[in-house]
Coordinates of C-alpha atoms in Angstrom, one line a residue:
Chain A
D60 CA -5.0 -14.4 0.4
S61 CA -4.8 -11.7 -2.2
G62 CA -3.7 -14.0 -5.0
V63 CA -0.4 -12.1 -5.4
T64 CA 2.7 -14.1 -4.6
Q65 CA 6.2 -12.9 -3.7
T66 CA 9.4 -14.8 -3.2
P67 CA 11.5 -15.1 -1.2
K68 CA 9.7 -14.3 2.1
H69 CA 13.0 -13.3 3.8
L70 CA 16.4 -12.4 2.4
I71 CA 19.5 -11.7 4.4
T72 CA 22.5 -10.4 2.5
A73 CA 25.6 -8.2 2.9
T74 CA 26.4 -4.6 1.9
G75 CA 27.5 -4.3 -1.7
Q76 CA 25.6 -7.3 -2.8
R77 CA 22.8 -7.6 -5.4
V78 CA 19.5 -9.4 -4.9
T79 CA 16.3 -10.1 -7.0
L80 CA 12.8 -10.1 -5.6
R81 CA 10.1 -11.8 -7.5
C82 CA 6.4 -11.1 -7.8
S83 CA 3.5 -12.9 -9.6
P84 CA 0.4 -10.8 -10.0
R85 CA -3.1 -12.1 -9.6
S86 CA -4.4 -14.0 -12.5
G87 CA -5.7 -11.6 -15.2
D88 CA -4.0 -8.5 -13.6
L89 CA -1.7 -6.6 -16.0
S90 CA -0.3 -4.0 -13.6
V91 CA 2.4 -4.6 -11.1
Y92 CA 3.5 -2.0 -8.5
W93 CA 6.5 -2.2 -6.2
Y94 CA 6.6 -0.6 -2.9
Q95 CA 9.2 -0.2 -0.1
Q96 CA 8.0 -0.1 3.5
S97 CA 10.4 1.0 6.2
L98 CA 9.8 2.3 9.7
D99 CA 10.9 5.8 9.1
Q100 CA 9.6 6.2 5.5
G101 CA 6.3 4.4 5.6
L102 CA 5.0 2.8 2.4
Q103 CA 6.8 4.4 -0.6
F104 CA 5.9 3.7 -4.2
L105 CA 8.9 2.6 -6.3
I106 CA 7.8 1.7 -9.8
Q107 CA 4.8 0.5 -11.8
Y108 CA 4.7 -1.8 -14.9
Y109 CA 1.7 -2.4 -17.1
N110 CA 1.7 -5.4 -19.5
G111 CA 5.5 -5.4 -19.7
E112 CA 6.1 -1.7 -20.0
E113 CA 7.2 0.8 -17.4
R114 CA 4.2 3.0 -16.6
A115 CA 5.3 5.2 -13.7
K116 CA 8.3 5.8 -11.5
G117 CA 8.4 6.9 -7.9
N118 CA 11.2 7.2 -5.4
I119 CA 13.2 4.4 -6.9
L120 CA 17.0 4.7 -6.5
E121 CA 19.3 4.3 -9.5
R122 CA 20.7 1.2 -7.9
F123 CA 17.3 -0.4 -8.2
S124 CA 15.7 -1.6 -11.4
A125 CA 12.7 -3.7 -12.2
Q126 CA 11.1 -5.4 -15.2
Q127 CA 7.9 -7.3 -16.1
F128 CA 8.2 -10.3 -18.2
P129 CA 5.8 -11.7 -20.9
D130 CA 4.1 -14.0 -18.4
L131 CA 3.4 -10.8 -16.3
H132 CA 5.6 -11.7 -13.4
S133 CA 7.9 -9.0 -12.2
E134 CA 11.3 -8.8 -10.7
L135 CA 12.9 -6.1 -8.6
N136 CA 16.7 -6.0 -8.7
L137 CA 18.5 -4.2 -5.9
S138 CA 22.3 -3.8 -6.3
S139 CA 25.2 -2.3 -4.4
L140 CA 23.0 -2.8 -1.3
E141 CA 23.4 -0.5 1.7
L142 CA 22.3 -1.0 5.3
G143 CA 19.4 1.6 4.7
D144 CA 17.9 -0.7 2.1
S145 CA 16.8 -3.1 4.8
A146 CA 13.0 -3.0 4.5
L147 CA 9.9 -4.8 3.5
Y148 CA 9.3 -4.9 -0.2
F149 CA 5.8 -5.4 -1.4
C150 CA 4.4 -5.8 -4.8
A151 CA 0.8 -5.2 -5.7
S152 CA -1.3 -5.9 -8.8
S153 CA -4.4 -4.4 -10.2
P154 CA -6.9 -5.5 -12.8
P155 CA -7.0 -4.1 -16.4
G156 CA -9.6 -2.0 -17.8
G157 CA -11.1 1.3 -16.6
S158 CA -10.9 0.5 -12.9
T159 CA -7.3 0.2 -12.1
D160 CA -7.7 1.8 -8.7
T161 CA -7.8 -1.3 -6.5
Q162 CA -4.4 -2.7 -5.6
Y163 CA -3.9 -6.2 -4.2
F164 CA -0.8 -6.6 -2.2
G165 CA 1.4 -9.6 -1.8
P166 CA 2.8 -10.8 1.5
G167 CA 6.1 -9.0 1.0
T168 CA 9.8 -9.9 1.0
R169 CA 11.8 -8.8 4.1
L170 CA 15.2 -7.7 3.2
T171 CA 17.9 -7.5 5.8
V172 CA 21.3 -6.0 4.7
L173 CA 24.1 -6.7 7.2
Chain B
G201 CA 3.0 16.1 -5.5
E202 CA 0.4 14.7 -3.2
N203 CA 0.9 14.7 0.6
V204 CA -1.3 12.7 3.0
E205 CA -1.3 13.3 6.7
Q206 CA -2.8 10.6 9.0
H207 CA -3.8 10.9 12.6
P208 CA -3.5 9.5 15.2
S209 CA -0.3 7.4 14.9
T210 CA -1.6 5.1 17.7
L211 CA -5.1 4.5 18.9
S212 CA -6.0 2.4 21.8
V213 CA -9.7 1.5 22.5
Q214 CA -11.7 -1.0 24.5
E215 CA -13.6 -3.7 22.7
G216 CA -17.0 -2.5 21.7
D217 CA -15.9 1.1 21.4
S218 CA -15.7 3.0 18.1
A219 CA -12.4 4.0 16.5
V220 CA -11.9 6.9 14.1
I221 CA -8.8 7.6 12.0
K222 CA -8.5 10.8 10.0
C223 CA -6.5 11.7 7.0
T224 CA -6.0 14.9 5.1
Y225 CA -4.6 15.3 1.6
S226 CA -3.1 18.2 -0.3
D227 CA -4.0 17.9 -3.9
S228 CA -7.6 18.7 -4.8
A229 CA -7.3 16.6 -8.0
S230 CA -7.2 13.4 -5.9
N231 CA -10.3 11.3 -6.7
Y232 CA -9.8 8.0 -5.1
F233 CA -9.3 7.2 -1.4
P234 CA -8.6 3.6 -0.2
W235 CA -8.0 2.4 3.3
Y236 CA -5.8 -0.6 3.9
K237 CA -5.4 -2.8 7.0
Q238 CA -2.0 -4.5 7.6
E239 CA -1.7 -7.2 10.1
L240 CA 1.7 -8.3 11.5
G241 CA 3.8 -10.1 8.9
K242 CA 1.3 -9.5 6.1
G243 CA 0.8 -7.1 3.2
P244 CA -1.7 -4.3 3.3
Q245 CA -5.2 -5.4 2.6
L246 CA -7.9 -3.2 1.0
I247 CA -10.8 -2.9 3.4
I248 CA -12.9 0.0 2.0
D249 CA -12.5 2.8 -0.5
I250 CA -14.4 5.9 -1.6
R251 CA -14.4 8.0 -4.7
S252 CA -14.7 11.7 -4.9
N253 CA -18.2 11.7 -6.2
V254 CA -19.5 10.1 -2.9
G255 CA -19.6 11.5 0.6
E256 CA -19.9 8.4 2.6
K257 CA -19.7 4.6 2.1
K258 CA -20.4 1.9 4.6
D259 CA -19.6 -1.8 4.8
Q260 CA -20.9 -3.5 7.9
R261 CA -18.9 -2.1 10.8
I262 CA -16.7 0.0 8.7
A263 CA -17.5 3.3 7.1
V264 CA -15.5 6.0 5.3
T265 CA -16.5 9.7 5.0
L266 CA -15.1 12.2 2.6
N267 CA -15.1 16.0 2.8
K268 CA -13.8 17.3 -0.5
T269 CA -14.0 20.9 0.5
A270 CA -11.9 20.4 3.5
K271 CA -9.7 17.8 1.9
H272 CA -10.0 15.2 4.5
F273 CA -11.4 11.7 4.8
S274 CA -12.0 9.4 7.8
L275 CA -12.3 5.8 8.6
H276 CA -14.9 4.8 11.3
I277 CA -14.9 1.4 12.9
T278 CA -17.8 0.6 15.2
E279 CA -18.1 -2.1 17.8
T280 CA -14.4 -2.8 17.6
Q281 CA -13.2 -6.3 18.2
P282 CA -9.7 -7.6 19.1
E283 CA -9.2 -8.9 15.6
D284 CA -9.5 -5.3 14.4
S285 CA -6.1 -4.7 16.0
A286 CA -3.7 -3.8 13.1
V287 CA -2.0 -0.9 11.3
Y288 CA -4.4 1.1 9.1
F289 CA -3.2 3.1 6.2
C290 CA -5.1 5.7 4.2
A291 CA -4.2 6.8 0.7
A292 CA -5.1 9.4 -1.9
R293 CA -4.7 8.8 -5.6
I294 CA -4.5 11.0 -8.6
G295 CA -5.0 9.4 -11.9
S296 CA -2.4 10.6 -14.4
G297 CA -1.7 9.2 -17.9
G298 CA -3.1 5.8 -17.1
S299 CA -1.2 5.5 -13.8
Y300 CA -3.0 5.4 -10.5
I301 CA -0.3 5.8 -8.0
P302 CA -1.6 6.3 -4.4
T303 CA 0.2 8.4 -1.8
F304 CA 0.0 6.6 1.6
G305 CA -0.3 8.1 5.1
R306 CA 2.1 7.0 7.7
G307 CA -0.3 4.5 9.3
T308 CA -2.3 4.3 12.6
S309 CA -1.6 1.4 14.9
L310 CA -5.0 0.4 16.3
I311 CA -5.0 -1.6 19.5
V312 CA -8.4 -3.1 20.7
H313 CA -8.2 -4.3 24.3
P314 CA -10.5 -7.2 25.2

């Protein structure tokens, strides 16, 4: 158990809908990263937040957005869902300070868009 | 941007044999190279990492070697056991502006036959 929690574990929805995925980082970690894992694209970095502020952006679609709240939990919002958005979504957290290399991954949310 | 190639995509070994997974990276500025193990239905778990100022690191049956000149690094698992069966991901990271975003390889599915 990494200490990172994600809810829900599974999500099934229809095209065009909007969903919210939630992540709670490990106690004391300030950084949250979101990743998408699909069979054809592998593990793709989406976005990073550090202590409430966006720090880095990767291959995140405009239909997707995220935020990190004062209690440091983070939410990833996916809207106008398409079949191709079906994937595993992971969040990871890393500790503050100089060594922000190590990322601890949550168990993921499996999103199925029908 | 960074590009990470990982080989092989599938590796099948007998219990007790050694397994080697290799990765190459493109950006010579990369300075941190973690390896993750992902079991079915779980998130990636960090198993070992190496920084660019070190050529080799070992942790029990797992070792990682880094050749900065050739820009490749490898994971070595000795005395493999069935519980080592999983997907292994390498990653390379460049630190930039306080962000430490890794680029992942496509993964190697390791199967250890009892």
